[in-house]
Coordinates of C-alpha atoms in Angstrom, one line a residue:
M1 CA 79.1 109.4 65.8
S2 CA 79.0 110.2 69.6
Y3 CA 82.0 109.3 71.7
L4 CA 81.5 106.2 73.9
P5 CA 83.7 105.8 77.0
I6 CA 85.5 102.5 77.0
K7 CA 84.3 101.5 80.5
Q8 CA 80.7 101.9 79.3
L9 CA 81.3 99.9 76.2
L10 CA 83.0 97.0 78.0
K11 CA 80.3 97.0 80.7
A12 CA 77.6 96.7 78.1
S13 CA 79.4 93.8 76.5
S14 CA 80.1 91.9 79.7
G15 CA 79.2 88.2 79.1
V16 CA 78.3 89.2 75.6
D17 CA 75.9 87.0 73.6
S18 CA 75.4 88.3 70.0
S19 CA 71.9 86.7 70.0
R20 CA 70.7 89.0 72.8
M21 CA 68.4 91.8 71.9
D22 CA 70.6 94.3 73.9
S23 CA 73.9 93.0 72.6
P24 CA 76.2 95.8 71.3
V25 CA 77.7 93.4 68.7
G26 CA 77.0 94.7 65.3
T27 CA 76.6 98.4 66.3
T28 CA 78.9 101.1 65.1
V29 CA 80.7 103.2 67.8
T30 CA 83.4 105.8 68.1
V31 CA 86.0 105.3 70.9
K32 CA 88.7 107.8 71.7
G33 CA 91.9 107.5 73.8
W34 CA 95.6 107.0 73.8
V35 CA 97.5 104.1 72.2
R36 CA 98.9 101.7 74.7
T37 CA 100.3 99.3 72.1
K38 CA 100.2 98.7 68.4
R39 CA 101.0 95.3 66.9
E40 CA 101.2 94.3 63.3
S41 CA 100.9 90.8 61.8
K42 CA 100.8 89.6 58.3
N43 CA 97.0 89.8 58.1
A44 CA 96.0 92.6 60.6
V45 CA 96.9 95.6 62.7
F46 CA 95.9 95.5 66.4
I47 CA 95.7 98.7 68.4
A48 CA 95.1 98.7 72.2
L49 CA 93.4 102.0 73.2
N50 CA 92.7 103.4 76.7
D51 CA 90.8 106.5 77.6
G52 CA 91.3 106.5 81.3
S53 CA 87.7 105.5 82.2
T54 CA 88.9 102.0 83.1
I55 CA 92.1 100.0 83.5
Q56 CA 91.0 97.8 80.6
N57 CA 91.9 98.6 77.0
I58 CA 89.7 98.2 74.0
Q59 CA 91.3 96.4 71.1
A60 CA 90.7 97.8 67.6
V61 CA 91.5 95.8 64.6
A62 CA 92.2 96.7 60.9
E63 CA 92.9 94.3 58.1
A64 CA 96.4 94.5 56.6
G65 CA 96.5 97.3 54.0
Q66 CA 93.3 98.9 55.2
L67 CA 95.0 101.9 56.8
P68 CA 97.4 104.0 54.7
E69 CA 101.1 103.5 55.5
D70 CA 101.4 107.2 56.4
T71 CA 98.6 106.9 59.0
L72 CA 100.1 103.6 60.4
K73 CA 103.4 105.3 61.0
L74 CA 101.8 108.0 63.1
I75 CA 100.0 105.5 65.3
T76 CA 102.5 104.8 68.0
T77 CA 102.4 104.3 71.8
G78 CA 101.2 107.5 73.3
S79 CA 99.4 108.9 70.3
C80 CA 95.8 110.0 70.7
L81 CA 93.1 108.7 68.3
A82 CA 89.4 108.6 67.6
I83 CA 88.5 105.2 66.1
T84 CA 85.2 104.5 64.5
G85 CA 84.1 100.9 63.7
Q86 CA 81.8 98.1 64.3
I87 CA 81.7 96.1 67.5
V88 CA 82.4 92.4 66.8
E89 CA 83.0 89.4 69.1
S90 CA 86.7 89.1 69.8
Q91 CA 88.6 86.2 68.3
G92 CA 91.2 86.3 71.0
S93 CA 91.1 85.7 74.7
G94 CA 90.8 88.2 77.5
Q95 CA 88.1 90.4 76.0
A96 CA 84.6 89.7 74.8
I97 CA 84.5 92.3 72.0
E98 CA 86.8 94.4 69.8
V99 CA 86.3 97.2 67.3
K100 CA 86.6 96.5 63.6
I101 CA 88.1 99.7 62.3
T102 CA 86.3 101.7 59.6
D103 CA 87.9 105.1 60.2
V104 CA 90.8 106.6 62.3
V105 CA 91.3 110.3 63.2
I106 CA 94.7 111.2 64.7
Y107 CA 94.4 113.9 67.3
G108 CA 98.0 113.9 68.4
T109 CA 101.1 112.0 67.7
A110 CA 103.9 110.9 70.0
D111 CA 107.4 110.6 68.7
P112 CA 108.5 107.1 69.7
E113 CA 112.1 108.3 70.0
K114 CA 111.1 110.9 72.6
Y115 CA 108.0 109.6 74.3
P116 CA 109.2 108.3 77.7
L117 CA 106.4 105.9 78.4
Q118 CA 107.1 102.8 76.3
P119 CA 105.3 99.5 76.7
K120 CA 107.6 98.1 79.4
R121 CA 107.9 98.3 83.2
H122 CA 109.2 101.6 84.5
S123 CA 110.5 102.2 88.0
L124 CA 108.4 104.4 90.4
E125 CA 111.4 106.7 90.8
F126 CA 111.5 107.3 87.1
L127 CA 107.8 107.9 86.9
R128 CA 108.0 110.6 89.6
E129 CA 110.3 112.5 87.3
I130 CA 107.6 112.5 84.6
A131 CA 104.6 113.1 86.9
H132 CA 102.8 114.9 84.1
L133 CA 102.6 111.7 82.1
R134 CA 102.5 108.9 84.7
P135 CA 98.7 109.0 85.0
R136 CA 98.7 107.3 81.6
T137 CA 100.3 104.1 83.1
N138 CA 98.1 101.3 84.5
T139 CA 99.4 101.8 88.0
F140 CA 98.8 105.5 88.3
S141 CA 95.5 105.6 86.4
A142 CA 94.3 102.9 88.9
I143 CA 95.5 104.9 91.9
L144 CA 93.8 108.1 90.7
R145 CA 90.5 106.4 90.0
I146 CA 90.7 104.9 93.5
R147 CA 91.6 108.3 95.0
H148 CA 88.5 109.7 93.3
A149 CA 86.3 106.9 94.6
L150 CA 87.5 107.4 98.2
A151 CA 87.0 111.2 98.0
F152 CA 83.4 110.6 96.8
A153 CA 82.8 108.0 99.5
I154 CA 84.0 110.4 102.2
H155 CA 81.6 113.2 101.1
K156 CA 78.8 110.7 100.7
Y157 CA 79.4 109.2 104.2
F158 CA 79.3 112.5 106.0
N159 CA 76.3 113.8 104.0
D160 CA 74.4 110.6 104.7
N161 CA 75.2 110.9 108.4
G162 CA 74.0 114.5 108.9
F163 CA 77.3 116.3 108.7
F164 CA 77.8 119.7 107.1
Y165 CA 80.8 120.4 104.9
L166 CA 82.7 123.4 106.3
N167 CA 85.4 125.2 104.2
T168 CA 88.1 126.3 106.7
P169 CA 90.7 128.8 105.7
I170 CA 94.0 127.9 103.9
I171 CA 95.7 131.1 105.0
T172 CA 95.8 131.3 108.8
A173 CA 97.5 133.2 111.7
S174 CA 97.3 130.2 114.0
D175 CA 99.3 127.0 114.4
A176 CA 96.9 124.3 115.4
E177 CA 99.6 121.7 116.1
G178 CA 102.0 124.1 117.8
A179 CA 104.9 122.6 115.9
G180 CA 105.9 125.8 114.1
E181 CA 106.7 124.1 110.8
M182 CA 104.6 126.3 108.6
F183 CA 104.9 128.0 105.2
R184 CA 104.8 131.8 105.5
V185 CA 102.4 133.8 103.3
T186 CA 103.5 137.3 102.6
T187 CA 103.5 140.1 100.0
L188 CA 106.4 141.9 101.6
D189 CA 109.6 142.5 99.6
A190 CA 111.8 139.4 100.0
I191 CA 115.0 141.3 99.8
K192 CA 114.2 144.6 101.6
P193 CA 111.1 144.0 103.8
P194 CA 110.0 146.9 106.0
L195 CA 111.5 146.7 109.5
T196 CA 110.4 147.8 113.0
E197 CA 112.5 150.1 115.2
D198 CA 114.1 147.0 116.7
G199 CA 115.1 145.6 113.3
K200 CA 112.4 142.9 113.0
V201 CA 110.2 142.4 109.9
D202 CA 107.2 144.8 110.3
Y203 CA 104.2 142.5 109.5
N204 CA 101.9 145.4 110.2
Q205 CA 102.6 146.5 106.6
D206 CA 101.9 143.0 105.2
F207 CA 98.8 142.3 103.2
F208 CA 96.9 140.9 106.2
G209 CA 98.5 143.3 108.7
R210 CA 100.0 140.4 110.6
E211 CA 102.2 137.3 110.1
T212 CA 100.2 134.6 108.3
N213 CA 100.9 131.0 107.1
L214 CA 99.5 128.2 105.1
T215 CA 97.3 126.0 107.4
V216 CA 98.5 122.7 109.0
S217 CA 94.9 121.8 110.0
G218 CA 91.4 123.1 109.8
Q219 CA 90.6 121.7 113.2
L220 CA 90.4 124.9 115.3
E221 CA 88.0 126.5 112.9
G222 CA 86.2 123.2 112.5
E223 CA 85.5 123.3 116.3
L224 CA 83.8 126.7 115.8
G225 CA 81.5 125.2 113.2
A226 CA 80.6 122.2 115.4
M227 CA 79.7 124.6 118.2
A228 CA 76.9 126.0 116.0
L229 CA 76.0 123.3 113.5
G230 CA 76.5 120.2 115.6
K231 CA 78.4 118.0 113.2
I232 CA 80.8 119.3 110.5
Y233 CA 83.7 118.0 108.5
T234 CA 86.5 119.6 106.6
F235 CA 88.2 118.1 103.6
G236 CA 90.9 120.3 102.1
P237 CA 94.6 120.9 101.5
T238 CA 97.0 121.3 104.5
F239 CA 100.7 122.2 104.5
R240 CA 103.7 121.4 106.7
A241 CA 107.2 122.8 106.2
E242 CA 108.8 119.7 107.8
N243 CA 112.2 119.0 106.1
S244 CA 111.4 115.3 105.8
N245 CA 112.1 113.0 102.9
T246 CA 110.5 109.8 104.2
T247 CA 108.0 107.6 102.4
R248 CA 105.2 108.8 104.7
H249 CA 105.5 112.6 104.6
L250 CA 104.4 115.3 102.1
A251 CA 104.7 119.1 102.4
E252 CA 101.2 119.5 100.8
F253 CA 98.5 116.9 101.6
W254 CA 94.7 116.7 102.1
M255 CA 93.0 116.2 105.5
I256 CA 89.6 115.0 106.5
E257 CA 88.6 116.4 109.9
P258 CA 85.2 115.9 111.4
E259 CA 84.2 117.7 114.6
M260 CA 81.1 116.8 116.6
A261 CA 79.4 118.7 119.4
F262 CA 78.2 116.5 122.3
Y263 CA 80.5 113.6 121.3
E264 CA 82.9 112.1 123.9
L265 CA 85.8 109.7 123.4
K266 CA 83.7 106.6 122.9
D267 CA 81.5 108.3 120.3
N268 CA 84.5 109.5 118.5
M269 CA 86.0 105.9 118.3
N270 CA 82.7 104.5 117.1
L271 CA 82.5 107.1 114.3
A272 CA 86.1 106.7 113.2
E273 CA 85.6 102.9 112.9
D274 CA 82.4 103.1 111.0
F275 CA 83.7 105.8 108.8
V276 CA 86.9 104.1 107.7
K277 CA 85.2 100.8 107.2
T278 CA 82.5 102.3 105.0
V279 CA 84.8 104.2 102.7
I280 CA 87.1 101.2 102.2
R281 CA 84.0 99.0 101.5
Y282 CA 83.0 101.5 98.9
A283 CA 86.4 101.3 97.2
L284 CA 86.2 97.5 97.2
Q285 CA 82.7 97.6 95.6
H286 CA 83.4 100.3 93.0
C287 CA 87.1 99.8 92.1
A288 CA 87.3 96.0 91.7
D289 CA 89.3 96.0 88.5
D290 CA 91.8 98.6 89.7
L291 CA 92.3 96.9 93.1
A292 CA 92.7 93.5 91.5
F293 CA 95.5 95.0 89.3
L294 CA 97.2 96.6 92.2
D295 CA 96.8 93.4 94.3
N296 CA 98.6 91.4 91.5
R297 CA 101.2 94.2 91.2
L298 CA 101.9 94.0 95.0
K299 CA 102.2 90.2 94.9
E300 CA 104.8 90.4 92.2
E301 CA 106.7 93.0 94.2
E302 CA 106.6 90.8 97.3
K303 CA 108.3 88.0 95.4
T304 CA 111.4 90.2 95.1
K305 CA 111.7 90.7 98.8
K306 CA 113.4 88.5 101.4
K307 CA 111.0 86.0 103.0
E308 CA 111.2 87.7 106.4
E309 CA 110.3 91.1 104.8
Q310 CA 107.3 89.8 102.9
S311 CA 103.8 90.9 104.0
E312 CA 101.5 88.2 105.4
L313 CA 98.5 89.7 103.7
G314 CA 97.8 90.6 100.1
L315 CA 96.2 93.9 99.3
L316 CA 92.7 92.7 99.0
E317 CA 93.2 90.5 102.1
K318 CA 94.4 93.5 104.0
L319 CA 91.3 95.6 103.1
Q320 CA 89.0 92.7 104.0
F321 CA 90.9 92.4 107.3
V322 CA 89.9 95.9 108.2
I323 CA 86.3 95.8 107.3
N324 CA 85.6 92.3 108.6
N325 CA 87.1 92.8 112.1
E326 CA 85.9 94.7 115.1
F327 CA 88.6 97.2 116.1
V328 CA 90.3 96.3 119.4
R329 CA 90.3 99.2 121.9
L330 CA 92.8 99.6 124.7
T331 CA 94.7 102.3 126.6
Y332 CA 98.1 103.5 125.8
T333 CA 99.2 102.2 129.2
E334 CA 97.9 98.7 128.4
A335 CA 99.6 98.8 125.1
V336 CA 103.0 99.7 126.6
D337 CA 102.6 96.7 129.0
I338 CA 102.0 94.4 126.1
L339 CA 104.9 95.8 124.1
M340 CA 107.3 95.6 127.1
N341 CA 106.4 92.0 127.7
S342 CA 106.6 91.0 124.0
K343 CA 109.3 88.8 122.5
P344 CA 110.7 91.6 120.2
A345 CA 111.2 93.8 123.3
K346 CA 112.8 91.1 125.4
K347 CA 115.1 90.1 122.6
G348 CA 116.0 93.7 121.7
Q349 CA 114.5 93.5 118.3
F350 CA 112.6 96.8 118.4
Q351 CA 114.7 99.6 117.0
F352 CA 113.1 102.0 119.5
E353 CA 112.9 101.4 123.3
V354 CA 109.5 100.9 124.8
K355 CA 108.6 102.6 128.0
W356 CA 105.7 104.7 129.4
G357 CA 105.8 108.2 128.1
I358 CA 107.3 107.6 124.7
D359 CA 105.5 108.4 121.4
L360 CA 105.0 104.9 120.0
Q361 CA 106.8 104.2 116.7
S362 CA 105.3 102.5 113.7
E363 CA 107.1 99.3 114.6
H364 CA 105.3 99.2 117.9
E365 CA 101.9 100.0 116.4
R366 CA 102.3 97.4 113.7
Y367 CA 103.3 94.8 116.3
L368 CA 100.0 95.4 118.2
V369 CA 97.9 95.1 115.0
E370 CA 99.7 92.5 113.0
K371 CA 101.2 90.2 115.6
H372 CA 99.5 90.5 119.0
F373 CA 95.8 91.2 118.3
K374 CA 95.7 90.5 114.5
K375 CA 93.0 93.1 114.3
P376 CA 92.9 96.9 113.8
V377 CA 93.5 98.7 117.1
I378 CA 92.4 102.0 118.6
L379 CA 94.7 103.2 121.4
T380 CA 93.4 105.8 123.9
N381 CA 94.4 107.9 126.8
Y382 CA 97.9 108.9 125.8
P383 CA 100.4 110.8 128.1
R384 CA 99.5 114.5 128.2
A385 CA 103.1 115.5 127.6
I386 CA 103.2 114.0 124.0
K387 CA 99.8 115.3 122.8
A388 CA 98.4 118.6 121.6
F389 CA 97.2 121.3 124.0
Y390 CA 93.5 121.1 123.0
M391 CA 92.9 117.5 124.1
K392 CA 90.7 116.9 127.1
Q393 CA 92.6 116.1 130.3
D394 CA 91.8 112.9 132.2
V395 CA 90.9 113.4 135.9
E396 CA 93.1 110.5 137.2
P397 CA 96.6 109.6 136.2
A398 CA 97.3 106.4 134.3
T399 CA 97.7 103.2 136.3
N400 CA 98.7 99.8 135.0
A401 CA 97.6 96.4 136.1
R402 CA 100.3 96.2 138.7
G403 CA 99.1 99.4 140.4
E404 CA 102.0 101.5 139.1
V405 CA 101.0 105.1 138.7
F406 CA 102.2 107.2 135.7
G407 CA 101.8 110.8 134.6
P408 CA 98.6 112.6 133.5
T409 CA 96.9 111.5 130.3
V410 CA 94.4 113.0 127.8
R411 CA 91.4 111.5 126.0
A412 CA 93.3 111.0 122.8
M413 CA 92.8 108.2 120.3
D414 CA 94.8 106.7 117.4
V415 CA 93.5 104.2 114.9
L416 CA 96.2 101.7 113.9
F417 CA 96.1 99.7 110.7
P418 CA 98.3 96.8 109.4
G419 CA 101.2 97.7 107.2
I420 CA 101.0 101.4 108.1
G421 CA 100.5 102.0 111.8
E422 CA 98.6 105.1 112.7
I423 CA 96.0 106.2 110.1
I424 CA 93.7 108.3 112.2
G425 CA 94.4 110.6 115.2
G426 CA 91.8 112.4 117.3
S427 CA 90.6 113.2 120.7
Q428 CA 87.8 114.5 122.9
R429 CA 88.5 118.3 123.0
E430 CA 89.0 120.2 126.3
E431 CA 85.9 122.2 126.9
D432 CA 86.9 123.6 130.3
L433 CA 88.3 127.2 129.7
D434 CA 90.6 127.3 132.8
K435 CA 92.2 123.9 132.0
L436 CA 92.6 124.8 128.3
V437 CA 94.3 128.2 129.1
A438 CA 96.6 126.6 131.7
R439 CA 97.7 123.9 129.2
M440 CA 98.3 126.6 126.5
Q441 CA 100.5 128.6 128.8
E442 CA 102.3 125.4 129.8
V443 CA 103.3 124.7 126.2
G444 CA 104.0 128.3 125.3
I445 CA 100.9 129.3 123.4
D446 CA 99.6 132.8 124.0
P447 CA 95.9 132.6 124.7
E448 CA 95.4 136.0 123.3
A449 CA 96.6 134.8 119.9
I450 CA 93.5 132.6 119.5
W451 CA 91.0 134.4 121.6
W452 CA 88.3 133.5 119.2
Y453 CA 88.9 129.8 119.8
L454 CA 88.6 130.3 123.6
D455 CA 85.3 132.1 123.1
T456 CA 83.6 128.8 122.3
R457 CA 84.6 127.8 125.9
R458 CA 83.3 131.2 127.3
F459 CA 80.0 131.2 125.5
G460 CA 78.0 128.0 125.7
T461 CA 80.8 125.4 126.0
A462 CA 79.9 121.8 125.4
P463 CA 81.6 118.4 125.3
H464 CA 82.9 117.8 121.8
A465 CA 85.3 115.6 119.9
G466 CA 86.9 115.0 116.5
F467 CA 89.7 113.4 114.5
G468 CA 91.9 113.8 111.5
L469 CA 92.6 111.4 108.7
G470 CA 95.4 112.2 106.2
F471 CA 93.8 111.5 102.9
E472 CA 97.0 110.4 101.2
R473 CA 97.6 107.9 104.1
L474 CA 94.2 106.4 103.4
V475 CA 94.9 106.2 99.6
L476 CA 98.3 104.7 100.5
F477 CA 96.7 102.0 102.5
V478 CA 93.9 101.2 100.0
T479 CA 96.3 101.0 97.0
G480 CA 99.1 99.2 98.7
M481 CA 101.7 101.6 97.4
G482 CA 104.9 102.0 99.4
N483 CA 105.6 105.8 99.0
I484 CA 103.1 108.5 99.7
R485 CA 104.5 110.5 96.7
D486 CA 102.9 108.0 94.5
V487 CA 99.3 108.5 95.6
I488 CA 98.9 112.2 94.9
P489 CA 99.1 113.5 91.3
F490 CA 101.8 116.1 91.9
P491 CA 103.7 115.6 95.2
R492 CA 105.2 118.5 97.1
A493 CA 108.2 117.6 99.3
P494 CA 111.6 119.1 100.0
K495 CA 113.2 120.2 96.7
T496 CA 110.2 118.8 94.8
A497 CA 107.8 121.2 93.2
E498 CA 108.5 120.7 89.5
F499 CA 105.0 120.2 88.2

């Protein structure tokens, strides 16, 4: 008897009518999976089985005395079974069909005294300690299925829109962000590395003949691809050795970074809005059961919070909020004016002061999205001093509605979402060689170190733009989870690399 995934079986039985010619009722099937619960009554034994294909369990039923006692004892929460039986209409509520057991094969048992996932609510903190088992829970199986759907939707979107998938290097000698928080890659002896005459580590003797690190971004190499293929995207792991234990940071995370030749800032904004709406819409269409479960989970969690801390939008409402609204577009300077004139600013309710030149904090970004505009927001033209060296410089300095003139700006853009703040960051890239070199020298980057990057400005330069989306940030938003460590299978963070 071939194995039938539970999702496929339940889909075939949706709105089941045993009189239909295509009804599965009466057929014999084999289902395989892990026991979620086992319940015994005077007349029957009920086993809830889940194989990970769906958040729904299939109920299997055996008459009392049908299964040997030795077999029954081995069927506990967490054990793995193959159950063969006839599909019958369910006598209970909540499911149209169930399997009337004729045979059980036990693949693996789970000692109930030691198996940590019992049929009760576990804290997310506890589940992080058993990350190897947490995908068996409803919450994490739902998250991982949604994560898969979003990844598929991302590749589909770019393929359908004429982009080429470019695999940029994980090991690199450049620091795209200029932050210096990178993991070193070396084969040199950790205790007695070779030294130069002046006592420094001699990286000429290292594997690559120079100092190398794990990448923080594929952007620089992505730009090279765009200057030949027109439109490319990267989707791969990136690393940052930032000693941060916040709910928004990981040391290892995945980034989506499209780069487009002949795109300017407006084109970049249009693409970002269409892209993120499309992939969220895909999740809503293909992960309805999982999102409904997480929506209910979030509603229960909100009830435990103080009223002033509760979210105004449920998870599904928040996702619909994004795909059903046009994104508001305004400059950083305009946003600062709005924030400075807001009630929270005048009453001193913002934790961080608002003034032109600061890097806006999440509280500021969320105010713009959730309170002022009540729509997703794209902010543009940020102060040059707080942005990366590769962003195209604006010709004129920023000026507000009162005619006040501020410092130089760049054609940057950040996409802001409810509940999370910035989710996408990007810019038009500086294609002018002289301006780019001057800016690199200004921030202390040696132009010779990335001569190959500058060659694209020497040989056939062109306007181009791109953006970056942290994949885990997207999954965090779509699932409604509160900690980024809960949307990646095995999180990497300071002092966290157990699995």
